[in-house]
Short mmCIF file of N, CA, C and O in Angstrom, two decimals:
data_model
loop_
_atom_site.label_atom_id
_atom_site.label_comp_id
_atom_site.label_asym_id
_atom_site.label_seq_id
_atom_site.Cartn_x
_atom_site.Cartn_y
_atom_site.Cartn_z
N VAL U 1 10.35 8.79 4.46
CA VAL U 1 9.06 9.45 4.36
C VAL U 1 8.48 9.18 2.99
O VAL U 1 9.18 9.25 1.99
N TRP U 2 7.20 8.85 2.94
CA TRP U 2 6.55 8.60 1.66
C TRP U 2 5.17 9.25 1.63
O TRP U 2 4.57 9.52 2.66
N GLY U 3 4.72 9.52 0.43
CA GLY U 3 3.39 10.05 0.18
C GLY U 3 3.09 9.78 -1.28
O GLY U 3 3.97 9.36 -2.04
N ILE U 4 1.88 10.03 -1.70
CA ILE U 4 1.51 9.86 -3.11
C ILE U 4 0.87 11.16 -3.56
O ILE U 4 -0.08 11.65 -2.94
N ASN U 5 1.41 11.72 -4.64
CA ASN U 5 0.90 12.97 -5.21
C ASN U 5 0.51 12.76 -6.66
O ASN U 5 1.09 11.93 -7.35
N GLU U 6 -0.45 13.53 -7.10
CA GLU U 6 -0.85 13.55 -8.49
C GLU U 6 -0.38 14.88 -9.07
O GLU U 6 -0.60 15.94 -8.49
N ILE U 7 0.28 14.81 -10.23
CA ILE U 7 0.73 16.01 -10.92
C ILE U 7 0.23 15.95 -12.35
O ILE U 7 0.46 14.98 -13.06
N SER U 8 -0.47 16.98 -12.77
CA SER U 8 -1.01 17.03 -14.13
C SER U 8 0.13 17.08 -15.14
O SER U 8 1.17 17.70 -14.89
N ILE U 9 -0.06 16.43 -16.27
CA ILE U 9 0.97 16.49 -17.31
C ILE U 9 1.09 17.89 -17.89
O ILE U 9 2.07 18.22 -18.54
N LEU U 10 0.09 18.74 -17.63
CA LEU U 10 0.12 20.12 -18.09
C LEU U 10 0.81 21.04 -17.08
O LEU U 10 0.94 22.23 -17.31
N GLY U 11 1.23 20.45 -15.95
CA GLY U 11 1.88 21.25 -14.91
C GLY U 11 0.89 21.64 -13.83
O GLY U 11 -0.24 21.18 -13.80
N GLY U 12 1.32 22.52 -12.98
CA GLY U 12 0.43 22.98 -11.91
C GLY U 12 0.88 22.46 -10.56
O GLY U 12 1.93 21.85 -10.42
N ILE U 13 0.03 22.70 -9.58
CA ILE U 13 0.34 22.33 -8.20
C ILE U 13 0.02 20.86 -7.98
O ILE U 13 -1.06 20.39 -8.34
N PRO U 14 0.96 20.10 -7.37
CA PRO U 14 0.68 18.69 -7.07
C PRO U 14 -0.48 18.56 -6.08
O PRO U 14 -0.64 19.37 -5.17
N LYS U 15 -1.32 17.54 -6.28
CA LYS U 15 -2.42 17.23 -5.37
C LYS U 15 -2.01 16.05 -4.51
O LYS U 15 -1.60 15.01 -5.03
N ASN U 16 -2.10 16.21 -3.19
CA ASN U 16 -1.81 15.10 -2.28
C ASN U 16 -2.92 14.07 -2.36
O ASN U 16 -4.09 14.40 -2.17
N ILE U 17 -2.57 12.84 -2.67
CA ILE U 17 -3.51 11.73 -2.55
C ILE U 17 -3.34 11.14 -1.15
O ILE U 17 -4.30 10.90 -0.45
N ILE U 18 -2.09 10.91 -0.76
CA ILE U 18 -1.75 10.53 0.61
C ILE U 18 -0.68 11.50 1.08
O ILE U 18 0.35 11.65 0.44
N LYS U 19 -0.93 12.16 2.19
CA LYS U 19 0.04 13.11 2.74
C LYS U 19 1.30 12.38 3.20
O LYS U 19 1.23 11.21 3.60
N PRO U 20 2.46 13.03 3.14
CA PRO U 20 3.71 12.40 3.57
C PRO U 20 3.63 11.86 5.00
O PRO U 20 3.04 12.49 5.88
N GLN U 21 4.20 10.68 5.19
CA GLN U 21 4.25 10.04 6.50
C GLN U 21 5.48 9.15 6.58
O GLN U 21 6.07 8.82 5.57
N LYS U 22 5.83 8.76 7.80
CA LYS U 22 7.00 7.90 7.98
C LYS U 22 6.69 6.51 7.45
O LYS U 22 5.57 6.04 7.53
N GLY U 23 7.73 5.84 6.97
CA GLY U 23 7.58 4.48 6.48
C GLY U 23 8.07 4.36 5.05
O GLY U 23 8.77 5.23 4.55
N LYS U 24 7.70 3.27 4.41
CA LYS U 24 8.10 3.02 3.03
C LYS U 24 6.92 2.50 2.24
O LYS U 24 6.05 1.81 2.77
N ILE U 25 6.91 2.82 0.96
CA ILE U 25 5.94 2.25 0.04
C ILE U 25 6.71 1.27 -0.85
O ILE U 25 7.79 1.60 -1.33
N TYR U 26 6.18 0.07 -1.02
CA TYR U 26 6.87 -0.96 -1.79
C TYR U 26 6.29 -1.14 -3.18
O TYR U 26 7.00 -1.45 -4.11
N ALA U 27 4.97 -1.00 -3.30
CA ALA U 27 4.33 -1.19 -4.61
C ALA U 27 2.97 -0.51 -4.59
O ALA U 27 2.38 -0.31 -3.54
N LEU U 28 2.49 -0.17 -5.79
CA LEU U 28 1.14 0.37 -5.90
C LEU U 28 0.57 0.02 -7.26
O LEU U 28 1.30 -0.15 -8.23
N GLU U 29 -0.74 -0.11 -7.31
CA GLU U 29 -1.48 -0.41 -8.54
C GLU U 29 -2.77 0.39 -8.51
O GLU U 29 -3.44 0.46 -7.48
N TRP U 30 -3.12 1.00 -9.64
CA TRP U 30 -4.41 1.68 -9.77
C TRP U 30 -5.52 0.63 -9.87
O TRP U 30 -5.36 -0.39 -10.55
N LEU U 31 -6.64 0.88 -9.23
CA LEU U 31 -7.83 0.06 -9.42
C LEU U 31 -8.35 0.32 -10.83
O LEU U 31 -8.23 1.43 -11.36
N ASN U 32 -8.92 -0.70 -11.44
CA ASN U 32 -9.36 -0.60 -12.84
C ASN U 32 -10.38 0.51 -13.08
O ASN U 32 -10.40 1.10 -14.15
N ASP U 33 -11.20 0.80 -12.09
CA ASP U 33 -12.22 1.84 -12.27
C ASP U 33 -11.70 3.24 -11.93
O ASP U 33 -12.43 4.22 -12.02
N GLY U 34 -10.42 3.35 -11.54
CA GLY U 34 -9.82 4.65 -11.26
C GLY U 34 -10.23 5.26 -9.92
O GLY U 34 -9.87 6.39 -9.62
N SER U 35 -10.96 4.50 -9.09
CA SER U 35 -11.44 5.04 -7.83
C SER U 35 -10.38 5.09 -6.74
O SER U 35 -10.59 5.70 -5.69
N GLY U 36 -9.24 4.46 -6.99
CA GLY U 36 -8.20 4.46 -5.96
C GLY U 36 -7.04 3.57 -6.34
O GLY U 36 -6.89 3.16 -7.49
N LEU U 37 -6.23 3.29 -5.34
CA LEU U 37 -5.02 2.50 -5.51
C LEU U 37 -5.00 1.37 -4.49
O LEU U 37 -5.63 1.47 -3.44
N VAL U 38 -4.26 0.33 -4.81
CA VAL U 38 -3.91 -0.70 -3.84
C VAL U 38 -2.41 -0.53 -3.61
O VAL U 38 -1.63 -0.46 -4.56
N VAL U 39 -2.02 -0.42 -2.34
CA VAL U 39 -0.65 -0.09 -1.97
C VAL U 39 -0.12 -1.09 -0.98
O VAL U 39 -0.82 -1.48 -0.04
N SER U 40 1.13 -1.52 -1.16
CA SER U 40 1.80 -2.26 -0.10
C SER U 40 2.81 -1.30 0.52
O SER U 40 3.64 -0.72 -0.19
N ALA U 41 2.67 -1.09 1.83
CA ALA U 41 3.49 -0.09 2.51
C ALA U 41 3.59 -0.42 3.99
O ALA U 41 2.78 -1.16 4.53
N ASP U 42 4.62 0.15 4.63
CA ASP U 42 4.64 0.11 6.09
C ASP U 42 4.29 1.51 6.57
O ASP U 42 4.69 2.51 6.00
N MET U 43 3.48 1.55 7.58
CA MET U 43 2.99 2.82 8.11
C MET U 43 3.79 3.20 9.34
O MET U 43 4.12 2.35 10.16
N ASN U 44 4.10 4.46 9.45
CA ASN U 44 4.77 5.01 10.63
C ASN U 44 6.10 4.34 10.91
O ASN U 44 6.51 4.22 12.06
N ASP U 45 6.77 3.88 9.85
CA ASP U 45 8.11 3.30 9.95
C ASP U 45 8.19 2.11 10.91
O ASP U 45 9.14 1.94 11.65
N VAL U 46 7.14 1.26 10.91
CA VAL U 46 7.14 0.08 11.78
C VAL U 46 7.86 -1.11 11.15
O VAL U 46 8.01 -2.14 11.78
N ARG U 47 8.28 -0.96 9.90
CA ARG U 47 9.00 -2.01 9.16
C ARG U 47 8.19 -3.31 9.06
O ARG U 47 8.70 -4.40 9.24
N HIS U 48 6.91 -3.13 8.82
CA HIS U 48 6.00 -4.26 8.67
C HIS U 48 4.99 -3.86 7.59
O HIS U 48 4.06 -3.11 7.85
N SER U 49 5.21 -4.34 6.36
CA SER U 49 4.39 -3.89 5.23
C SER U 49 3.09 -4.68 5.14
O SER U 49 3.08 -5.90 5.27
N GLN U 50 2.01 -3.95 4.92
CA GLN U 50 0.69 -4.52 4.76
C GLN U 50 0.08 -3.95 3.49
O GLN U 50 0.65 -3.08 2.84
N ILE U 51 -1.11 -4.44 3.12
CA ILE U 51 -1.78 -3.99 1.90
C ILE U 51 -2.94 -3.08 2.29
O ILE U 51 -3.73 -3.40 3.19
N PHE U 52 -3.03 -1.94 1.60
CA PHE U 52 -4.06 -0.93 1.86
C PHE U 52 -4.76 -0.56 0.57
O PHE U 52 -4.17 -0.61 -0.51
N ARG U 53 -6.01 -0.15 0.69
CA ARG U 53 -6.73 0.46 -0.42
C ARG U 53 -6.77 1.95 -0.12
O ARG U 53 -7.06 2.37 0.99
N VAL U 54 -6.45 2.75 -1.13
CA VAL U 54 -6.45 4.20 -0.99
C VAL U 54 -7.59 4.77 -1.81
O VAL U 54 -7.66 4.53 -3.02
N ASN U 55 -8.47 5.52 -1.18
CA ASN U 55 -9.55 6.20 -1.90
C ASN U 55 -8.95 7.40 -2.61
O ASN U 55 -8.35 8.27 -1.98
N TYR U 56 -9.09 7.47 -3.93
CA TYR U 56 -8.48 8.53 -4.73
C TYR U 56 -9.03 9.91 -4.36
O TYR U 56 -8.29 10.88 -4.28
N GLN U 57 -10.32 10.01 -4.10
CA GLN U 57 -10.93 11.32 -3.82
C GLN U 57 -10.59 11.85 -2.43
O GLN U 57 -10.31 13.03 -2.27
N THR U 58 -10.61 10.97 -1.43
CA THR U 58 -10.44 11.43 -0.04
C THR U 58 -9.06 11.14 0.54
O THR U 58 -8.70 11.72 1.56
N GLY U 59 -8.30 10.23 -0.07
CA GLY U 59 -7.01 9.83 0.49
C GLY U 59 -7.13 8.88 1.66
O GLY U 59 -6.14 8.51 2.28
N GLU U 60 -8.36 8.46 1.98
CA GLU U 60 -8.59 7.56 3.10
C GLU U 60 -7.95 6.21 2.83
O GLU U 60 -8.07 5.65 1.74
N LEU U 61 -7.27 5.67 3.84
CA LEU U 61 -6.64 4.35 3.76
C LEU U 61 -7.53 3.31 4.42
O LEU U 61 -8.02 3.52 5.53
N GLN U 62 -7.74 2.20 3.72
CA GLN U 62 -8.47 1.06 4.28
C GLN U 62 -7.50 -0.11 4.29
O GLN U 62 -7.00 -0.52 3.24
N ARG U 63 -7.21 -0.62 5.47
CA ARG U 63 -6.27 -1.73 5.59
C ARG U 63 -6.93 -3.01 5.12
O ARG U 63 -8.00 -3.38 5.60
N LEU U 64 -6.30 -3.71 4.16
CA LEU U 64 -6.85 -4.96 3.62
C LEU U 64 -6.25 -6.19 4.28
O LEU U 64 -6.87 -7.25 4.30
N THR U 65 -5.02 -6.09 4.77
CA THR U 65 -4.38 -7.21 5.48
C THR U 65 -4.04 -6.75 6.89
O THR U 65 -3.80 -5.56 7.13
N ASN U 66 -4.02 -7.70 7.81
CA ASN U 66 -3.68 -7.39 9.19
C ASN U 66 -3.14 -8.66 9.83
O ASN U 66 -3.84 -9.36 10.55
N ASP U 67 -1.90 -8.97 9.49
CA ASP U 67 -1.30 -10.19 10.01
C ASP U 67 0.20 -9.98 10.22
O ASP U 67 0.70 -8.87 10.12
N LEU U 68 0.92 -11.05 10.50
CA LEU U 68 2.34 -10.95 10.79
C LEU U 68 3.22 -11.07 9.55
O LEU U 68 4.43 -11.00 9.64
N SER U 69 2.62 -11.27 8.39
CA SER U 69 3.37 -11.36 7.14
C SER U 69 3.69 -9.95 6.61
O SER U 69 3.02 -8.98 6.96
N ASP U 70 4.70 -9.87 5.76
CA ASP U 70 5.01 -8.65 5.03
C ASP U 70 4.60 -8.86 3.58
O ASP U 70 4.72 -9.97 3.05
N TYR U 71 4.10 -7.82 2.93
CA TYR U 71 3.66 -7.90 1.55
C TYR U 71 4.44 -6.90 0.71
O TYR U 71 4.60 -5.75 1.10
N PHE U 72 4.92 -7.34 -0.44
CA PHE U 72 5.72 -6.48 -1.30
C PHE U 72 5.03 -6.32 -2.65
O PHE U 72 3.89 -5.90 -2.68
N SER U 73 5.64 -6.65 -3.74
CA SER U 73 5.06 -6.36 -5.06
C SER U 73 3.64 -6.90 -5.17
O SER U 73 3.33 -7.97 -4.67
N ILE U 74 2.77 -6.12 -5.80
CA ILE U 74 1.36 -6.48 -5.94
C ILE U 74 0.90 -6.31 -7.38
O ILE U 74 1.43 -5.47 -8.11
N CYS U 75 -0.07 -7.13 -7.77
CA CYS U 75 -0.70 -7.04 -9.09
C CYS U 75 -2.19 -7.25 -8.90
O CYS U 75 -2.61 -8.01 -8.03
N LEU U 76 -2.98 -6.59 -9.73
CA LEU U 76 -4.42 -6.77 -9.70
C LEU U 76 -4.87 -7.54 -10.93
O LEU U 76 -4.30 -7.38 -12.01
N SER U 77 -5.92 -8.35 -10.75
CA SER U 77 -6.49 -9.06 -11.91
C SER U 77 -7.18 -8.05 -12.82
O SER U 77 -7.50 -6.93 -12.40
N LYS U 78 -7.44 -8.44 -14.07
CA LYS U 78 -8.07 -7.54 -15.03
C LYS U 78 -9.44 -7.06 -14.56
O LYS U 78 -9.83 -5.93 -14.82
N ASP U 79 -10.19 -7.93 -13.87
CA ASP U 79 -11.51 -7.53 -13.40
C ASP U 79 -11.45 -6.78 -12.07
O ASP U 79 -12.46 -6.30 -11.58
N GLY U 80 -10.26 -6.67 -11.48
CA GLY U 80 -10.09 -5.92 -10.24
C GLY U 80 -10.60 -6.62 -8.99
O GLY U 80 -10.65 -6.03 -7.93
N LYS U 81 -10.94 -7.89 -9.09
CA LYS U 81 -11.52 -8.61 -7.96
C LYS U 81 -10.49 -9.41 -7.17
O LYS U 81 -10.81 -9.93 -6.10
N SER U 82 -9.27 -9.55 -7.71
CA SER U 82 -8.24 -10.34 -7.04
C SER U 82 -6.94 -9.57 -6.98
O SER U 82 -6.60 -8.81 -7.89
N ILE U 83 -6.20 -9.78 -5.88
CA ILE U 83 -4.89 -9.18 -5.69
C ILE U 83 -3.87 -10.31 -5.55
O ILE U 83 -4.09 -11.26 -4.79
N LEU U 84 -2.79 -10.19 -6.27
CA LEU U 84 -1.67 -11.12 -6.13
C LEU U 84 -0.54 -10.33 -5.49
O LEU U 84 -0.19 -9.25 -5.96
N ALA U 85 0.02 -10.86 -4.39
CA ALA U 85 1.09 -10.15 -3.68
C ALA U 85 2.18 -11.12 -3.28
O ALA U 85 1.91 -12.29 -2.98
N LEU U 86 3.40 -10.63 -3.28
CA LEU U 86 4.52 -11.40 -2.77
C LEU U 86 4.50 -11.28 -1.26
O LEU U 86 4.58 -10.18 -0.71
N GLN U 87 4.33 -12.42 -0.58
CA GLN U 87 4.18 -12.45 0.88
C GLN U 87 5.45 -13.02 1.50
O GLN U 87 6.00 -14.02 1.02
N GLN U 88 5.92 -12.38 2.56
CA GLN U 88 7.10 -12.85 3.28
C GLN U 88 6.71 -13.13 4.72
O GLN U 88 6.09 -12.29 5.37
N GLU U 89 7.05 -14.32 5.20
CA GLU U 89 6.77 -14.69 6.59
C GLU U 89 8.09 -14.91 7.31
O GLU U 89 9.04 -15.44 6.74
N ARG U 90 8.13 -14.52 8.56
CA ARG U 90 9.31 -14.76 9.39
C ARG U 90 9.03 -15.94 10.30
O ARG U 90 8.02 -15.96 10.99
N LYS U 91 9.90 -16.91 10.27
CA LYS U 91 9.76 -18.08 11.13
C LYS U 91 10.81 -17.99 12.24
O LYS U 91 12.00 -17.85 11.96
N THR U 92 10.36 -18.02 13.47
CA THR U 92 11.28 -17.95 14.60
C THR U 92 10.84 -18.94 15.67
O THR U 92 9.69 -19.36 15.71
N ASP U 93 11.75 -19.29 16.52
CA ASP U 93 11.48 -20.16 17.66
C ASP U 93 11.93 -19.46 18.93
O ASP U 93 12.95 -18.75 18.93
N ILE U 94 11.19 -19.63 19.99
CA ILE U 94 11.57 -19.10 21.28
C ILE U 94 11.90 -20.29 22.18
O ILE U 94 11.11 -21.21 22.33
N TRP U 95 13.08 -20.24 22.76
CA TRP U 95 13.51 -21.34 23.63
C TRP U 95 13.58 -20.86 25.06
O TRP U 95 13.93 -19.80 25.37
#
């Protein structure tokens, strides 16, 4: 189970950015303007990681990739316009 919470350095009640859900989170990076995060995660424990944008204010997830590859560690460019991700592809044959 994974989720993302914000906790003030002064203490207090944690704020849910993303509510807990099944699956795993592999990497995350804050967007340069602070409006959200870019996350590589698998949703609902499907064991297939994709890249999502998370809106910081609403917690809304926007899927950025939708393919058969898995994505792990991610980095953002300084201007925030490019994402670099480690991509894993599975090669199989059916006979």
